[in-house]
PDB file of C-alpha atoms in Angstrom:
ATOM      1  CA  UNK A   1      10.043   0.045  -4.477  1.00 67.00           C
ATOM      2  CA  UNK A   2      10.343   0.618  -0.827  1.00 81.00           C
ATOM      3  CA  UNK A   3       8.941  -1.778   1.598  1.00 90.00           C
ATOM      4  CA  UNK A   4       8.437  -1.381   5.156  1.00 96.00           C
ATOM      5  CA  UNK A   5       8.260  -4.498   7.900  1.00 96.00           C
ATOM      6  CA  UNK A   6       6.371  -4.240  11.179  1.00 96.00           C
ATOM      7  CA  UNK A   7       4.502  -6.669  13.283  1.00 98.00           C
ATOM      8  CA  UNK A   8       1.181  -6.369  14.361  1.00 97.00           C
ATOM      9  CA  UNK A   9      -0.625  -8.055  17.106  1.00 97.00           C
ATOM     10  CA  UNK A  10      -2.754 -11.110  15.711  1.00 97.00           C
ATOM     11  CA  UNK A  11      -5.133 -13.427  17.716  1.00 97.00           C
ATOM     12  CA  UNK A  12      -2.513 -15.851  18.373  1.00 96.00           C
ATOM     13  CA  UNK A  13       0.347 -13.461  18.784  1.00 97.00           C
ATOM     14  CA  UNK A  14       2.488 -10.941  16.875  1.00 98.00           C
ATOM     15  CA  UNK A  15       2.612 -11.411  12.813  1.00 98.00           C
ATOM     16  CA  UNK A  16       5.250 -10.359  10.642  1.00 98.00           C
ATOM     17  CA  UNK A  17       3.932  -8.080   8.145  1.00 98.00           C
ATOM     18  CA  UNK A  18       5.482  -6.490   4.782  1.00 98.00           C
ATOM     19  CA  UNK A  19       4.096  -3.695   2.895  1.00 98.00           C
ATOM     20  CA  UNK A  20       4.916  -1.984  -0.400  1.00 98.00           C
ATOM     21  CA  UNK A  21       3.463   0.473  -2.651  1.00 96.00           C
ATOM     22  CA  UNK A  22       1.029   2.936  -2.113  1.00 95.00           C
ATOM     23  CA  UNK A  23      -2.830   3.914  -3.194  1.00 94.00           C
ATOM     24  CA  UNK A  24      -4.968   1.730  -5.399  1.00 95.00           C
ATOM     25  CA  UNK A  25      -6.683  -1.378  -4.579  1.00 97.00           C
ATOM     26  CA  UNK A  26      -4.726  -2.799  -2.014  1.00 98.00           C
ATOM     27  CA  UNK A  27      -3.306  -6.476  -2.405  1.00 98.00           C
ATOM     28  CA  UNK A  28      -2.944  -8.927   0.475  1.00 98.00           C
ATOM     29  CA  UNK A  29      -0.796 -12.224  -0.225  1.00 98.00           C
ATOM     30  CA  UNK A  30      -0.923 -15.362   1.818  1.00 98.00           C
ATOM     31  CA  UNK A  31       2.091 -17.699   1.653  1.00 98.00           C
ATOM     32  CA  UNK A  32       1.860 -21.563   1.415  1.00 98.00           C
ATOM     33  CA  UNK A  33       2.423 -24.136   4.315  1.00 98.00           C
ATOM     34  CA  UNK A  34       5.889 -23.799   5.793  1.00 98.00           C
ATOM     35  CA  UNK A  35       6.323 -20.822   3.937  1.00 97.00           C
ATOM     36  CA  UNK A  36       6.819 -17.235   4.517  1.00 98.00           C
ATOM     37  CA  UNK A  37       5.926 -13.722   2.901  1.00 98.00           C
ATOM     38  CA  UNK A  38       9.354 -13.725   1.319  1.00 98.00           C
ATOM     39  CA  UNK A  39       7.831 -15.944  -1.430  1.00 98.00           C
ATOM     40  CA  UNK A  40       6.034 -12.836  -2.900  1.00 98.00           C
ATOM     41  CA  UNK A  41       8.765 -10.382  -3.000  1.00 98.00           C
ATOM     42  CA  UNK A  42       9.038 -10.191  -6.632  1.00 98.00           C
ATOM     43  CA  UNK A  43       4.799  -9.468  -6.806  1.00 98.00           C
ATOM     44  CA  UNK A  44       5.297  -6.880  -4.026  1.00 98.00           C
ATOM     45  CA  UNK A  45       8.076  -5.253  -5.731  1.00 97.00           C
ATOM     46  CA  UNK A  46       6.274  -5.253  -9.014  1.00 98.00           C
ATOM     47  CA  UNK A  47       3.008  -3.924  -7.801  1.00 98.00           C
ATOM     48  CA  UNK A  48       2.666   0.017  -7.880  1.00 96.00           C
ATOM     49  CA  UNK A  49      -0.391   0.087  -5.540  1.00 96.00           C
ATOM     50  CA  UNK A  50      -0.130  -0.908  -1.809  1.00 97.00           C
ATOM     51  CA  UNK A  51       0.262  -4.461  -1.256  1.00 98.00           C
ATOM     52  CA  UNK A  52       0.877  -6.343   1.717  1.00 98.00           C
ATOM     53  CA  UNK A  53       2.315  -9.749   2.810  1.00 98.00           C
ATOM     54  CA  UNK A  54       2.539 -11.632   6.062  1.00 98.00           C
ATOM     55  CA  UNK A  55       3.784 -14.891   7.941  1.00 98.00           C
ATOM     56  CA  UNK A  56       1.172 -16.837   9.100  1.00 98.00           C
ATOM     57  CA  UNK A  57       1.106 -17.730  12.527  1.00 98.00           C
ATOM     58  CA  UNK A  58       4.116 -20.422  13.623  1.00 98.00           C
ATOM     59  CA  UNK A  59       5.635 -19.639  10.293  1.00 98.00           C
ATOM     60  CA  UNK A  60       8.273 -17.301   9.204  1.00 98.00           C
ATOM     61  CA  UNK A  61       8.947 -14.523  11.601  1.00 98.00           C
ATOM     62  CA  UNK A  62       5.350 -14.710  13.199  1.00 98.00           C
ATOM     63  CA  UNK A  63       4.565 -16.179  16.807  1.00 98.00           C
ATOM     64  CA  UNK A  64       3.569 -19.570  17.479  1.00 98.00           C
ATOM     65  CA  UNK A  65      -0.009 -20.165  18.716  1.00 98.00           C
ATOM     66  CA  UNK A  66      -0.079 -21.414  22.548  1.00 97.00           C
ATOM     67  CA  UNK A  67      -3.046 -23.079  21.950  1.00 97.00           C
ATOM     68  CA  UNK A  68      -1.883 -24.646  18.474  1.00 97.00           C
ATOM     69  CA  UNK A  69      -4.698 -23.672  16.226  1.00 97.00           C
ATOM     70  CA  UNK A  70      -3.016 -24.019  13.121  1.00 98.00           C
ATOM     71  CA  UNK A  71      -6.012 -24.803  10.287  1.00 96.00           C
ATOM     72  CA  UNK A  72      -7.147 -22.810   7.400  1.00 97.00           C
ATOM     73  CA  UNK A  73     -10.133 -21.625   9.762  1.00 95.00           C
ATOM     74  CA  UNK A  74      -8.260 -20.483  12.611  1.00 97.00           C
ATOM     75  CA  UNK A  75      -5.912 -18.742   9.937  1.00 97.00           C
ATOM     76  CA  UNK A  76      -8.472 -16.634   8.501  1.00 98.00           C
ATOM     77  CA  UNK A  77      -8.352 -14.804  11.736  1.00 98.00           C
ATOM     78  CA  UNK A  78      -4.611 -13.774  10.769  1.00 98.00           C
ATOM     79  CA  UNK A  79      -5.940 -12.238   7.748  1.00 98.00           C
ATOM     80  CA  UNK A  80      -8.418 -10.470   9.466  1.00 98.00           C
ATOM     81  CA  UNK A  81      -5.951  -8.925  12.053  1.00 98.00           C
ATOM     82  CA  UNK A  82      -3.645  -7.656   9.258  1.00 98.00           C
ATOM     83  CA  UNK A  83      -6.435  -6.048   7.161  1.00 98.00           C
ATOM     84  CA  UNK A  84      -8.049  -4.284  10.394  1.00 98.00           C
ATOM     85  CA  UNK A  85      -4.582  -3.183  11.701  1.00 98.00           C
ATOM     86  CA  UNK A  86      -3.793  -1.736   8.599  1.00 97.00           C
ATOM     87  CA  UNK A  87      -7.140  -0.274   7.581  1.00 97.00           C
ATOM     88  CA  UNK A  88      -7.873  -2.081   4.652  1.00 97.00           C
ATOM     89  CA  UNK A  89     -11.657  -2.038   4.053  1.00 95.00           C
ATOM     90  CA  UNK A  90     -11.923  -3.786   0.904  1.00 97.00           C
ATOM     91  CA  UNK A  91      -8.992  -5.694  -0.858  1.00 98.00           C
ATOM     92  CA  UNK A  92      -7.724  -8.692  -3.197  1.00 98.00           C
ATOM     93  CA  UNK A  93      -6.598 -11.731  -1.732  1.00 98.00           C
ATOM     94  CA  UNK A  94      -4.114 -13.970  -3.184  1.00 98.00           C
ATOM     95  CA  UNK A  95      -3.590 -16.962  -1.460  1.00 98.00           C
ATOM     96  CA  UNK A  96      -1.066 -19.932  -2.583  1.00 98.00           C
ATOM     97  CA  UNK A  97      -1.619 -23.805  -2.003  1.00 98.00           C
ATOM     98  CA  UNK A  98      -2.683 -24.036   1.947  1.00 98.00           C
ATOM     99  CA  UNK A  99      -2.760 -19.930   1.591  1.00 98.00           C
ATOM    100  CA  UNK A 100      -5.346 -20.527  -1.058  1.00 98.00           C
ATOM    101  CA  UNK A 101      -7.579 -22.868   1.455  1.00 97.00           C
ATOM    102  CA  UNK A 102      -7.069 -19.876   4.125  1.00 98.00           C
ATOM    103  CA  UNK A 103      -8.413 -17.335   1.369  1.00 98.00           C
ATOM    104  CA  UNK A 104     -11.178 -19.514   0.769  1.00 97.00           C
ATOM    105  CA  UNK A 105     -12.006 -19.719   4.200  1.00 97.00           C
ATOM    106  CA  UNK A 106     -11.734 -15.913   4.787  1.00 98.00           C
ATOM    107  CA  UNK A 107     -14.154 -15.338   1.407  1.00 98.00           C
ATOM    108  CA  UNK A 108     -16.642 -17.719   3.310  1.00 97.00           C
ATOM    109  CA  UNK A 109     -16.812 -15.875   6.569  1.00 97.00           C
ATOM    110  CA  UNK A 110     -16.076 -12.291   5.174  1.00 98.00           C
ATOM    111  CA  UNK A 111     -17.147 -12.274   1.401  1.00 98.00           C
ATOM    112  CA  UNK A 112     -17.802  -8.556   1.578  1.00 97.00           C
ATOM    113  CA  UNK A 113     -14.497  -7.345   2.599  1.00 98.00           C
ATOM    114  CA  UNK A 114     -12.904  -9.045  -0.804  1.00 98.00           C
ATOM    115  CA  UNK A 115     -13.005  -6.905  -3.866  1.00 98.00           C
ATOM    116  CA  UNK A 116     -11.335 -10.047  -5.515  1.00 98.00           C
ATOM    117  CA  UNK A 117      -9.830 -13.128  -4.965  1.00 98.00           C
ATOM    118  CA  UNK A 118      -7.015 -15.183  -6.529  1.00 98.00           C
ATOM    119  CA  UNK A 119      -6.323 -18.758  -5.655  1.00 98.00           C
ATOM    120  CA  UNK A 120      -3.096 -20.132  -6.847  1.00 98.00           C
ATOM    121  CA  UNK A 121      -2.459 -23.944  -7.231  1.00 98.00           C
ATOM    122  CA  UNK A 122      -4.709 -24.851  -4.693  1.00 96.00           C
ATOM    123  CA  UNK A 123      -7.509 -27.312  -5.196  1.00 92.00           C
ATOM    124  CA  UNK A 124     -10.874 -27.615  -3.693  1.00 94.00           C
ATOM    125  CA  UNK A 125     -12.451 -29.961  -1.449  1.00 94.00           C
ATOM    126  CA  UNK A 126     -10.337 -33.070  -1.288  1.00 89.00           C
ATOM    127  CA  UNK A 127     -12.121 -36.445  -1.712  1.00 85.00           C
ATOM    128  CA  UNK A 128     -11.742 -38.752   1.460  1.00 85.00           C
ATOM    129  CA  UNK A 129      -8.111 -40.508   1.742  1.00 82.00           C
ATOM    130  CA  UNK A 130      -8.239 -44.056   1.774  1.00 86.00           C
ATOM    131  CA  UNK A 131      -8.004 -45.499   5.335  1.00 88.00           C
ATOM    132  CA  UNK A 132      -4.348 -46.861   4.518  1.00 89.00           C
ATOM    133  CA  UNK A 133      -3.312 -43.745   3.101  1.00 87.00           C
ATOM    134  CA  UNK A 134      -4.703 -41.670   5.930  1.00 89.00           C
ATOM    135  CA  UNK A 135      -2.634 -44.216   8.467  1.00 92.00           C
ATOM    136  CA  UNK A 136       0.526 -43.693   6.654  1.00 91.00           C
ATOM    137  CA  UNK A 137       0.221 -39.748   6.472  1.00 91.00           C
ATOM    138  CA  UNK A 138      -0.553 -40.073  10.459  1.00 91.00           C
ATOM    139  CA  UNK A 139       2.439 -42.388  10.958  1.00 94.00           C
ATOM    140  CA  UNK A 140       4.860 -40.203   8.596  1.00 94.00           C
ATOM    141  CA  UNK A 141       3.994 -36.803  10.631  1.00 96.00           C
ATOM    142  CA  UNK A 142       4.754 -38.110  14.006  1.00 96.00           C
ATOM    143  CA  UNK A 143       7.915 -36.640  15.325  1.00 96.00           C
ATOM    144  CA  UNK A 144      10.353 -39.550  14.801  1.00 96.00           C
ATOM    145  CA  UNK A 145       9.449 -39.858  11.088  1.00 96.00           C
ATOM    146  CA  UNK A 146       8.383 -36.179  10.195  1.00 97.00           C
ATOM    147  CA  UNK A 147      11.645 -34.934   8.649  1.00 97.00           C
ATOM    148  CA  UNK A 148      12.049 -37.818   6.135  1.00 97.00           C
ATOM    149  CA  UNK A 149       8.231 -37.771   5.108  1.00 96.00           C
ATOM    150  CA  UNK A 150       8.399 -34.019   4.558  1.00 97.00           C
ATOM    151  CA  UNK A 151      11.186 -34.039   2.617  1.00 97.00           C
ATOM    152  CA  UNK A 152       9.901 -36.608   0.366  1.00 96.00           C
ATOM    153  CA  UNK A 153       6.307 -34.832   0.553  1.00 95.00           C
ATOM    154  CA  UNK A 154       7.919 -31.677  -0.806  1.00 97.00           C
ATOM    155  CA  UNK A 155       9.707 -33.700  -3.576  1.00 97.00           C
ATOM    156  CA  UNK A 156       6.925 -33.866  -6.322  1.00 97.00           C
ATOM    157  CA  UNK A 157       5.808 -30.150  -6.270  1.00 98.00           C
ATOM    158  CA  UNK A 158       9.352 -28.820  -6.631  1.00 98.00           C
ATOM    159  CA  UNK A 159       9.549 -30.537  -9.785  1.00 97.00           C
ATOM    160  CA  UNK A 160      10.732 -28.003 -12.292  1.00 98.00           C
ATOM    161  CA  UNK A 161      11.695 -25.272  -9.392  1.00 98.00           C
ATOM    162  CA  UNK A 162      14.366 -23.362 -10.087  1.00 98.00           C
ATOM    163  CA  UNK A 163      17.445 -23.594  -8.080  1.00 98.00           C
ATOM    164  CA  UNK A 164      16.692 -20.572  -6.135  1.00 98.00           C
ATOM    165  CA  UNK A 165      13.409 -21.712  -5.431  1.00 98.00           C
ATOM    166  CA  UNK A 166      14.100 -25.070  -4.274  1.00 98.00           C
ATOM    167  CA  UNK A 167      16.524 -23.828  -1.969  1.00 98.00           C
ATOM    168  CA  UNK A 168      14.401 -21.166  -0.192  1.00 98.00           C
ATOM    169  CA  UNK A 169      11.221 -23.573   0.035  1.00 98.00           C
ATOM    170  CA  UNK A 170      13.142 -26.185   1.764  1.00 98.00           C
ATOM    171  CA  UNK A 171      15.082 -23.825   3.917  1.00 98.00           C
ATOM    172  CA  UNK A 172      11.790 -22.402   5.121  1.00 98.00           C
ATOM    173  CA  UNK A 173      10.048 -26.088   5.439  1.00 98.00           C
ATOM    174  CA  UNK A 174      12.915 -27.205   7.648  1.00 98.00           C
ATOM    175  CA  UNK A 175      13.083 -23.614   9.691  1.00 98.00           C
ATOM    176  CA  UNK A 176       9.124 -24.172  10.458  1.00 98.00           C
ATOM    177  CA  UNK A 177       8.204 -26.080  13.446  1.00 98.00           C
ATOM    178  CA  UNK A 178       6.452 -29.294  13.461  1.00 97.00           C
ATOM    179  CA  UNK A 179       3.318 -28.578  14.654  1.00 98.00           C
ATOM    180  CA  UNK A 180       2.400 -25.644  12.490  1.00 98.00           C
ATOM    181  CA  UNK A 181       3.265 -27.686   9.255  1.00 98.00           C
ATOM    182  CA  UNK A 182       1.191 -30.918  10.513  1.00 97.00           C
ATOM    183  CA  UNK A 183      -1.684 -28.385  11.616  1.00 97.00           C
ATOM    184  CA  UNK A 184      -2.164 -26.973   8.295  1.00 97.00           C
ATOM    185  CA  UNK A 185      -1.604 -30.205   6.298  1.00 95.00           C
ATOM    186  CA  UNK A 186      -4.287 -32.009   8.571  1.00 94.00           C
ATOM    187  CA  UNK A 187      -6.731 -28.930   7.793  1.00 94.00           C
ATOM    188  CA  UNK A 188      -6.524 -29.393   4.011  1.00 93.00           C
ATOM    189  CA  UNK A 189      -7.982 -32.542   4.328  1.00 91.00           C
ATOM    190  CA  UNK A 190     -11.321 -31.536   5.543  1.00 91.00           C
ATOM    191  CA  UNK A 191     -11.347 -27.948   3.391  1.00 94.00           C
ATOM    192  CA  UNK A 192     -14.727 -27.367   1.830  1.00 94.00           C
ATOM    193  CA  UNK A 193     -14.825 -25.139  -1.082  1.00 96.00           C
ATOM    194  CA  UNK A 194     -18.341 -25.585  -1.644  1.00 96.00           C
ATOM    195  CA  UNK A 195     -18.626 -23.310   1.500  1.00 92.00           C
ATOM    196  CA  UNK A 196     -16.734 -20.735   0.229  1.00 94.00           C
ATOM    197  CA  UNK A 197     -18.258 -20.252  -3.427  1.00 94.00           C
ATOM    198  CA  UNK A 198     -21.866 -20.516  -1.618  1.00 95.00           C
ATOM    199  CA  UNK A 199     -21.156 -17.001   0.234  1.00 96.00           C
ATOM    200  CA  UNK A 200     -18.417 -15.175  -2.211  1.00 97.00           C
ATOM    201  CA  UNK A 201     -19.897 -14.097  -5.535  1.00 96.00           C
ATOM    202  CA  UNK A 202     -17.385 -11.406  -6.460  1.00 97.00           C
ATOM    203  CA  UNK A 203     -14.294 -11.494  -8.907  1.00 98.00           C
ATOM    204  CA  UNK A 204     -12.491 -15.072  -8.678  1.00 98.00           C
ATOM    205  CA  UNK A 205      -9.468 -16.242 -10.573  1.00 98.00           C
ATOM    206  CA  UNK A 206      -7.081 -19.338 -10.291  1.00 98.00           C
ATOM    207  CA  UNK A 207      -3.698 -19.916 -11.398  1.00 98.00           C
ATOM    208  CA  UNK A 208      -2.646 -23.285 -12.010  1.00 98.00           C
ATOM    209  CA  UNK A 209       0.302 -25.264 -12.788  1.00 98.00           C
ATOM    210  CA  UNK A 210      -0.443 -27.930 -15.683  1.00 98.00           C
ATOM    211  CA  UNK A 211       1.388 -31.171 -14.116  1.00 96.00           C
ATOM    212  CA  UNK A 212      -0.535 -30.624 -10.667  1.00 95.00           C
ATOM    213  CA  UNK A 213      -4.249 -30.061 -11.823  1.00 96.00           C
ATOM    214  CA  UNK A 214      -6.048 -32.764  -9.915  1.00 93.00           C
ATOM    215  CA  UNK A 215      -9.868 -33.697 -10.685  1.00 94.00           C
ATOM    216  CA  UNK A 216     -10.546 -31.368  -7.432  1.00 95.00           C
ATOM    217  CA  UNK A 217      -9.244 -28.237  -9.195  1.00 95.00           C
ATOM    218  CA  UNK A 218     -11.405 -25.516  -8.903  1.00 96.00           C
ATOM    219  CA  UNK A 219     -11.967 -25.049 -12.639  1.00 96.00           C
ATOM    220  CA  UNK A 220     -12.894 -28.789 -13.172  1.00 96.00           C
ATOM    221  CA  UNK A 221     -14.942 -28.898 -10.045  1.00 96.00           C
ATOM    222  CA  UNK A 222     -16.857 -25.598 -11.040  1.00 96.00           C
ATOM    223  CA  UNK A 223     -17.083 -25.423 -14.873  1.00 95.00           C
ATOM    224  CA  UNK A 224     -16.884 -21.819 -15.693  1.00 95.00           C
ATOM    225  CA  UNK A 225     -14.141 -20.643 -13.083  1.00 96.00           C
ATOM    226  CA  UNK A 226     -11.707 -18.144 -14.808  1.00 97.00           C
ATOM    227  CA  UNK A 227      -8.225 -19.822 -14.680  1.00 98.00           C
ATOM    228  CA  UNK A 228      -4.540 -19.410 -16.126  1.00 98.00           C
ATOM    229  CA  UNK A 229      -2.690 -22.475 -16.858  1.00 98.00           C
ATOM    230  CA  UNK A 230       1.406 -22.260 -16.367  1.00 98.00           C
ATOM    231  CA  UNK A 231       3.775 -25.032 -17.544  1.00 98.00           C
ATOM    232  CA  UNK A 232       7.471 -25.411 -17.011  1.00 98.00           C
ATOM    233  CA  UNK A 233       7.449 -24.033 -13.194  1.00 98.00           C
ATOM    234  CA  UNK A 234       7.219 -25.963  -9.857  1.00 98.00           C
ATOM    235  CA  UNK A 235       4.324 -25.379  -7.649  1.00 98.00           C
ATOM    236  CA  UNK A 236       6.012 -22.201  -6.429  1.00 98.00           C
ATOM    237  CA  UNK A 237       5.148 -20.557  -9.786  1.00 98.00           C
ATOM    238  CA  UNK A 238       5.439 -16.873  -8.256  1.00 98.00           C
ATOM    239  CA  UNK A 239       8.997 -17.609  -7.779  1.00 98.00           C
ATOM    240  CA  UNK A 240       9.781 -19.753 -10.658  1.00 98.00           C
ATOM    241  CA  UNK A 241       8.734 -17.420 -13.250  1.00 98.00           C
ATOM    242  CA  UNK A 242       7.477 -14.240 -11.570  1.00 98.00           C
ATOM    243  CA  UNK A 243       7.401 -12.135 -14.626  1.00 98.00           C
ATOM    244  CA  UNK A 244       4.615 -14.780 -16.015  1.00 98.00           C
ATOM    245  CA  UNK A 245       2.952 -14.511 -13.104  1.00 98.00           C
ATOM    246  CA  UNK A 246       3.213 -10.862 -12.303  1.00 98.00           C
ATOM    247  CA  UNK A 247       1.305 -10.335 -15.816  1.00 98.00           C
ATOM    248  CA  UNK A 248      -1.594 -12.661 -15.211  1.00 98.00           C
ATOM    249  CA  UNK A 249      -1.932 -11.044 -12.011  1.00 98.00           C
ATOM    250  CA  UNK A 250      -1.887  -7.864 -13.624  1.00 98.00           C
ATOM    251  CA  UNK A 251      -4.537  -8.969 -16.227  1.00 98.00           C
ATOM    252  CA  UNK A 252      -6.769  -9.843 -13.329  1.00 98.00           C
ATOM    253  CA  UNK A 253      -6.324  -6.596 -11.272  1.00 98.00           C
ATOM    254  CA  UNK A 254      -7.369  -4.599 -14.204  1.00 97.00           C
ATOM    255  CA  UNK A 255     -10.773  -6.199 -14.471  1.00 96.00           C
ATOM    256  CA  UNK A 256     -11.489  -4.914 -11.074  1.00 97.00           C
ATOM    257  CA  UNK A 257     -12.784  -1.439 -10.035  1.00 87.00           C
ATOM    258  CA  UNK A 258      -9.808   0.330  -8.482  1.00 72.00           C
ATOM    259  CA  UNK A 259     -11.788   1.900  -4.981  1.00 62.00           C
TER     260      UNK A 259
END
């Protein structure tokens, strides 16, 4: 499968984009916090239809935001800029972790652009953190403690990770500037999934890892939400078990009108 990489102008600067495939219903992938578009390489190599991945502002090869806007709401405009620049009138949006929040915010703002929505191992509205836990978060994300705090933060979700997944995720984390990572984390604390589901009524599926299911998982908060449970993988399931992931994605895509 041939791939083409380019940059497009986003609302905060240049966004690095990779396209593969042609025709069919386009699929747009949104990576996790401190991630980059390479985490979807196996999915893009698998899909024959047109697919697009890109680096969110301040991450990967995309420009930093001079105004420091790194929350999920702001980054929905990166998705919109990519879709508009590439002429994607309707598409399937797939978001992982923080990228799932970005996808949810996009579904809230532009529901009619979406032919389908897949949220990967990301939960809905978080319960408020206790004051002492919130203070610990703010202390830990200060510049002087940031590296050790984030290394510890990423340890649990990397449980069951394949060696190449662990190496890639930590390398990406260490290469990403602090400000985008912290801005994304802070926005996750205030994400409101009710807003998304109040407006988006289209096809929706979630992929979840069994050991990371929390009470605010979509299929628990909103009974009846279609979902697929994975086991024996890390939070980065699309990298650990790409064949299983691709099969689940194919199954969802097969339910959608291909136009």
